[in-house]
Short mmCIF file of C-alpha atoms in Angstrom, two decimals:
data_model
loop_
_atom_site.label_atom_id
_atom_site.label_comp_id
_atom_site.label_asym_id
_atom_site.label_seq_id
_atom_site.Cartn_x
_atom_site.Cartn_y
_atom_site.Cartn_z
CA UNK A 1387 -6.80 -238.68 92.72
CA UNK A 1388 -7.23 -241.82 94.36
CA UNK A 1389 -10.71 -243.08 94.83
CA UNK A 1390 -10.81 -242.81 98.73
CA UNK A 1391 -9.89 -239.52 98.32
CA UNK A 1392 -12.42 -238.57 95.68
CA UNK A 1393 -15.00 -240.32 98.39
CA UNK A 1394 -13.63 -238.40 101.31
CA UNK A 1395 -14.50 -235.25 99.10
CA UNK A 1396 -17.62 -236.49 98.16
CA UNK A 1397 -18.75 -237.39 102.03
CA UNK A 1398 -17.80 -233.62 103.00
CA UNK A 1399 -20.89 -232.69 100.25
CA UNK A 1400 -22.75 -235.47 101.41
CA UNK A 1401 -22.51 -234.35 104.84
CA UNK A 1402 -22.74 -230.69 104.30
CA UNK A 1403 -26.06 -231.31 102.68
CA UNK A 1404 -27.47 -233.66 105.11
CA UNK A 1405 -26.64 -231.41 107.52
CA UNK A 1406 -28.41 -228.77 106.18
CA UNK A 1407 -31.40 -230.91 105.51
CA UNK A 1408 -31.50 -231.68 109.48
CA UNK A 1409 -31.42 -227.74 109.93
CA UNK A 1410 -34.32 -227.75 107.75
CA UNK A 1411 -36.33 -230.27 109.31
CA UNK A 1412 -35.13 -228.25 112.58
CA UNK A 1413 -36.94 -225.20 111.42
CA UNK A 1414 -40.07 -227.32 110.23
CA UNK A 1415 -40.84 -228.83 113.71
CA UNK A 1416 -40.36 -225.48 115.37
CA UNK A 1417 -43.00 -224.09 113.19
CA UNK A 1418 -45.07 -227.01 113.49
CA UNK A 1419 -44.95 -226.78 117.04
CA UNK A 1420 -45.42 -223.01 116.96
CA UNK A 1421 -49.29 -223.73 114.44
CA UNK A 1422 -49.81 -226.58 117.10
CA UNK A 1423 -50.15 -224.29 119.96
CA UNK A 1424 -51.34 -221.14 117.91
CA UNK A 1425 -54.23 -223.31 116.72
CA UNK A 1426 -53.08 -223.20 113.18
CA UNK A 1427 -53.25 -226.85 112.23
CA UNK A 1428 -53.37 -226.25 108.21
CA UNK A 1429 -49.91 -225.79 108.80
CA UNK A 1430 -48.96 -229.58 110.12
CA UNK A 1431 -49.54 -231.51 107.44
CA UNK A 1432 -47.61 -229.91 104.92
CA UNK A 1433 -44.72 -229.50 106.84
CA UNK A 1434 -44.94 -232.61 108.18
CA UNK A 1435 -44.95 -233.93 104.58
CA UNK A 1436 -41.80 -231.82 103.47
CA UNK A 1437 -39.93 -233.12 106.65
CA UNK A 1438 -40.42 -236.67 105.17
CA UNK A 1439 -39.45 -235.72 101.97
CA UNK A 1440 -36.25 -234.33 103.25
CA UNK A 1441 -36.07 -237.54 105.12
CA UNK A 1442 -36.01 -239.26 101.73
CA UNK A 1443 -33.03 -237.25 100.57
CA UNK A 1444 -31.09 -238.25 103.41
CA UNK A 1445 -31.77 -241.97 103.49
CA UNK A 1446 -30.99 -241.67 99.93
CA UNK A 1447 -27.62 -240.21 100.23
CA UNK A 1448 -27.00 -242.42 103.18
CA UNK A 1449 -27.63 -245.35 100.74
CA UNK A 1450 -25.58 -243.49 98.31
CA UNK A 1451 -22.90 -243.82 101.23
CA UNK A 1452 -23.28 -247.35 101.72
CA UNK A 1453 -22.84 -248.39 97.72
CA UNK A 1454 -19.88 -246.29 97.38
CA UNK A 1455 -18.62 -248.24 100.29
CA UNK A 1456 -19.15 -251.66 99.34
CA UNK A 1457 -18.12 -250.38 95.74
CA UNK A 1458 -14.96 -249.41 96.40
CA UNK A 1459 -14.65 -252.41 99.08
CA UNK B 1410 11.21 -247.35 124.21
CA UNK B 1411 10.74 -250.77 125.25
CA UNK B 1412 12.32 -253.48 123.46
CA UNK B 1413 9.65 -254.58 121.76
CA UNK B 1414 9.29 -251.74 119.60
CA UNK B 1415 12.76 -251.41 119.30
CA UNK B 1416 12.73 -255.14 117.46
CA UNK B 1417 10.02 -253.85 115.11
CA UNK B 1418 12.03 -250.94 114.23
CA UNK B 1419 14.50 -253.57 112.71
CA UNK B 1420 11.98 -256.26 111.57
CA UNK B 1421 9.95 -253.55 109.67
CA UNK B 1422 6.83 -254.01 111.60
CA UNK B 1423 4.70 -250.78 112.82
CA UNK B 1424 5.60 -249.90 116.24
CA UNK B 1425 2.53 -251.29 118.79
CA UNK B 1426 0.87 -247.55 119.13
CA UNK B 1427 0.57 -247.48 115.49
CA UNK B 1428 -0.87 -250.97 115.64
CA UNK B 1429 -3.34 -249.73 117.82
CA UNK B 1430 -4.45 -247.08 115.71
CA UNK B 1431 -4.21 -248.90 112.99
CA UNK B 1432 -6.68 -245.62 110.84
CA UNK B 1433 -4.13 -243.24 109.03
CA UNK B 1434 -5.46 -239.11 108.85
CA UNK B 1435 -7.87 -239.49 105.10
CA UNK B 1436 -8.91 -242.70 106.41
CA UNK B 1437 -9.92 -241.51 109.73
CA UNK B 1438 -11.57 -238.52 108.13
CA UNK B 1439 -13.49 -241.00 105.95
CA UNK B 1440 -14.53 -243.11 108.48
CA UNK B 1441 -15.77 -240.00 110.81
CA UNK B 1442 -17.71 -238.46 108.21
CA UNK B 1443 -19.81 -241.67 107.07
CA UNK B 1444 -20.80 -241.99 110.76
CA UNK B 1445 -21.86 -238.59 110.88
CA UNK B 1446 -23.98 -239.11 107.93
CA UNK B 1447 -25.54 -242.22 109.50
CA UNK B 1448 -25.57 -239.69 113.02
CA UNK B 1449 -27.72 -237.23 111.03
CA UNK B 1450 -29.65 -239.44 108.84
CA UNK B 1451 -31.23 -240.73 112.62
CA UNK B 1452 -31.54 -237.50 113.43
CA UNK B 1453 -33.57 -236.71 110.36
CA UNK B 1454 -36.09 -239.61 110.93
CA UNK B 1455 -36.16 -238.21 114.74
CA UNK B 1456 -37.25 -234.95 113.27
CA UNK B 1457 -39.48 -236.62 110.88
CA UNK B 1458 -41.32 -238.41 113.25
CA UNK B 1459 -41.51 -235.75 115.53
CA UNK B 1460 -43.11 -233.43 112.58
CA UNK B 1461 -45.86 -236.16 111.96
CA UNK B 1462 -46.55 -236.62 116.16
CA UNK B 1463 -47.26 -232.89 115.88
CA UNK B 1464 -49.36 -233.30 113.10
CA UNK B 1465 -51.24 -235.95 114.78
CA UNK B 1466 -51.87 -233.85 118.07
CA UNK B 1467 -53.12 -230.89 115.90
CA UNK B 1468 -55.58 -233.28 114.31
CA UNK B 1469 -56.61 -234.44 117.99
CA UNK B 1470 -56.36 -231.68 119.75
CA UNK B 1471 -58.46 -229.71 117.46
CA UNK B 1472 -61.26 -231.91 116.18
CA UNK B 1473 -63.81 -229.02 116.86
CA UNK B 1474 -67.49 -230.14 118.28
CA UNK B 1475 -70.09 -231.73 116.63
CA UNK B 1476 -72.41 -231.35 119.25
CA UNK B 1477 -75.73 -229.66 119.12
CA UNK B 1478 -77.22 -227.26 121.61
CA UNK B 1479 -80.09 -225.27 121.97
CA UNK B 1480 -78.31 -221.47 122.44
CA UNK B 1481 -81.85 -218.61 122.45
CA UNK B 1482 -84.00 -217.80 120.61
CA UNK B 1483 -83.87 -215.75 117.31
CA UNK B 1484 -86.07 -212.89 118.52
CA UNK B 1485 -84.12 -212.13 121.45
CA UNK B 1486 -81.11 -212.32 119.14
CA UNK B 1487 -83.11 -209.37 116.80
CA UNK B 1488 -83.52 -207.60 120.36
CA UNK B 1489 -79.72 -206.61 120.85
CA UNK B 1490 -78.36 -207.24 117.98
CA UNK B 1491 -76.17 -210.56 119.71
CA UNK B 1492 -76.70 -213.84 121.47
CA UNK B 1493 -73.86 -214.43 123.98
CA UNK B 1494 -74.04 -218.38 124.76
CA UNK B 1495 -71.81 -220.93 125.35
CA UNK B 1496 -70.71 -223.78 123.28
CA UNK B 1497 -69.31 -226.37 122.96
CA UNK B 1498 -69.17 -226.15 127.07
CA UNK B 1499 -69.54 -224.33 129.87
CA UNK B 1500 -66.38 -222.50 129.48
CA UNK B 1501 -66.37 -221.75 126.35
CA UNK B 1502 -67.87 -218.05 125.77
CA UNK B 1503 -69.46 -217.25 122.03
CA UNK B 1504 -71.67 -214.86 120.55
CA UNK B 1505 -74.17 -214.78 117.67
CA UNK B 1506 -74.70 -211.35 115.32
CA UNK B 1507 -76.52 -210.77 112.14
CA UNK B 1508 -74.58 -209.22 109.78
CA UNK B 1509 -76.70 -206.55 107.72
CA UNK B 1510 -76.90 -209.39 104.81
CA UNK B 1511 -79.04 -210.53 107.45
CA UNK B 1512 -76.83 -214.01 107.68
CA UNK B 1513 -76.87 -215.17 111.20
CA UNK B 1514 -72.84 -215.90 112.05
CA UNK B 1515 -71.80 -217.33 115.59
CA UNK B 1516 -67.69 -217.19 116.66
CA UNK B 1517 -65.52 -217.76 120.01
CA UNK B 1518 -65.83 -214.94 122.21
CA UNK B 1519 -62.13 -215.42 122.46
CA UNK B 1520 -59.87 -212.91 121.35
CA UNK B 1521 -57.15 -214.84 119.60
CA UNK B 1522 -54.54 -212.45 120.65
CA UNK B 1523 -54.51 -212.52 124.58
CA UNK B 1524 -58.24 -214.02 125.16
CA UNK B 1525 -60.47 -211.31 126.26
CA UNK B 1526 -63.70 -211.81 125.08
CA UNK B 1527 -64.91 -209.73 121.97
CA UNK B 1528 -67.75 -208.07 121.79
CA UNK B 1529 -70.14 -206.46 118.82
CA UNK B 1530 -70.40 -203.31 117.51
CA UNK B 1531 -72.74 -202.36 115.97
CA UNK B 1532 -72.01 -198.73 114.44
CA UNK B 1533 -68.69 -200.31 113.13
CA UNK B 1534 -70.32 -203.79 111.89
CA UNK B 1535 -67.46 -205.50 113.69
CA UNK B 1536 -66.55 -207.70 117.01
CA UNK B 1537 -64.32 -205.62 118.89
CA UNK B 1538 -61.88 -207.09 121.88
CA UNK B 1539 -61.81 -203.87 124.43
CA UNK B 1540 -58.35 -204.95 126.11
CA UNK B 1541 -56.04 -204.22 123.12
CA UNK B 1542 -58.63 -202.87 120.85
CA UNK B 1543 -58.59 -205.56 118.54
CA UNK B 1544 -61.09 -206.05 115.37
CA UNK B 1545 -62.52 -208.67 113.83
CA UNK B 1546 -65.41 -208.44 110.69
CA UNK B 1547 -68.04 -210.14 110.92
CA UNK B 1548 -68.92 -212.11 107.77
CA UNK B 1549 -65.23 -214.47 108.16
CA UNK B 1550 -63.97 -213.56 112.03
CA UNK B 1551 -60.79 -212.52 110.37
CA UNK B 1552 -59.19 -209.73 112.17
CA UNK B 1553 -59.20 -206.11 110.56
CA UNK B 1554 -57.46 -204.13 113.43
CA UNK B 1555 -55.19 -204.18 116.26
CA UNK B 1556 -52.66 -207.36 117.25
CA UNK B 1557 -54.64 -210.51 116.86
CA UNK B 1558 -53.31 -212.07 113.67
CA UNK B 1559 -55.69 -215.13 113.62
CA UNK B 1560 -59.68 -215.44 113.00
CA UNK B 1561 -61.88 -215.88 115.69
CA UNK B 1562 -62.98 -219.60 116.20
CA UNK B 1563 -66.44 -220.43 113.86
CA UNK B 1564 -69.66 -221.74 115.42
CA UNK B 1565 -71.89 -223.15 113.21
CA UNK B 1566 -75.96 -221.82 113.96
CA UNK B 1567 -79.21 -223.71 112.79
CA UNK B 1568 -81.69 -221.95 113.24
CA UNK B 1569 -85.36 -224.02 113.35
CA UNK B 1570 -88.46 -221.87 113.71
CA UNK B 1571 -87.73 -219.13 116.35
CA UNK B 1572 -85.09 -221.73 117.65
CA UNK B 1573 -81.64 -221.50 117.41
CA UNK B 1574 -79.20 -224.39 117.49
CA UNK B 1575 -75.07 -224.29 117.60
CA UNK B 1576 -73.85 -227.72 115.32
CA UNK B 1577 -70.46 -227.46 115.17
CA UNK B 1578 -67.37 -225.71 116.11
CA UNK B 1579 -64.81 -225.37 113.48
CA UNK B 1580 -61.14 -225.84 114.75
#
């Protein structure tokens, strides 16, 4: 298997994942949203803190992305 | 055909619409995908800032009140058993009881499930919202009956002499 090919398989995961990251980040502002105007504001923070952390996953497979790139460039 | 293409099909060049397009199927693929990772990854720090904007607004939105305001006085409180008053403003209904620890506690009068205001009762030792028939207790504001889900708002009481005093209203 060449190793564009392996990478083009490897982007699907990549993308699947980030993907479902975004969906979970999705869900996190609609229940931050939902505390904000229920008057729940323990909730914010942490979720608010989770969708950063899931941030972080996706810059680092987007970096991940880039290196394969430029290694196989 | 025009004869342009039909002197690349001899030279061995691509024909120009291939030269235009110059991406072949995996390539495209690859291409596509890595921009929809870079698509989503924006997306995700969209989200991300959103989340913390929200955060910030909660913390703004409810800071609570620090101010202090002379609400009654504690004998008239003993009298019926609760102080209606309003704090932090005008529009903003509460009401003192003494539980039978004999701790003086102060809430919102707002029912958290469609805003009525709740009142206390005192055979049943709770606050009681009449529209839906909603309970709260009275030592925490947390709800024991009917659809609210969420405690009543706190008001912090000081009580100085005969004088009573609401500090603070918890968000």
């Amino acid at each position: 298997m060449s190793v564009r090919t392996q990478g083009t398989t490897l982007f699907t995961a990549i993308l699947i994942l980030v993907g479902t990251t975004v969906v979970l980040q999705l869900w996190l502002l609609t229940v931050s949203t939902e505390a904000l105007f229920s008057g729940q504001i323990r909730t914010l923070l942490p979720a608010a803190a989770g969708s950063s952390v899931l941030l972080l996953i996706n810059a680092s497979l987007l970096r991940y992305v880039y290196r394969f790139d430029r290694d196989v460039d | 055909m025009t004869g342009e293409e039909k002197d690349c099909a001899t030279c061995g060049k691509d024909p120009k619409w291939k030269q235009d397009f110059p991406i072949e199927w995996e390539g495209d693929h690859y291409v596509t995908r890595r921009e929809m990772v870079k698509f989503l990854t924006l997306g995700s720090l969209l989200l991300a800032a959103a989340n913390w904007i929200t955060a910030i607004a909660g913390k703004l939105l409810h800071r609570g009140s620090h101010a202090v305001l002379y609400i009654g006085e504690s004998s008239a409180l003993e009298q019926t058993g609760s102080l209606l008053f309003r704090y932090p403003t005008d529009k903003d209904p509460c009401i003192a009881v003494r539980t039978p620890e004999g701790k003086l506690v102060a809430y919102s009068q707002v029912c958290t499930h469609l805003s009525c205001a709740v009142v206390f009762d005192k055979a049943e030792n709770v606050l009681v919202c009449p529209c839906h028939h909603g309970a709260f207790n009275i030592d925490l504001g947390n709800p024991v009956a009917g659809p609210p889900t969420r405690p009543l708002a706190r008001v912090k009481i000081e009580q100085r002499g005969d004088q009573l005093f609401a500090t603070e209203l918890e968000a």
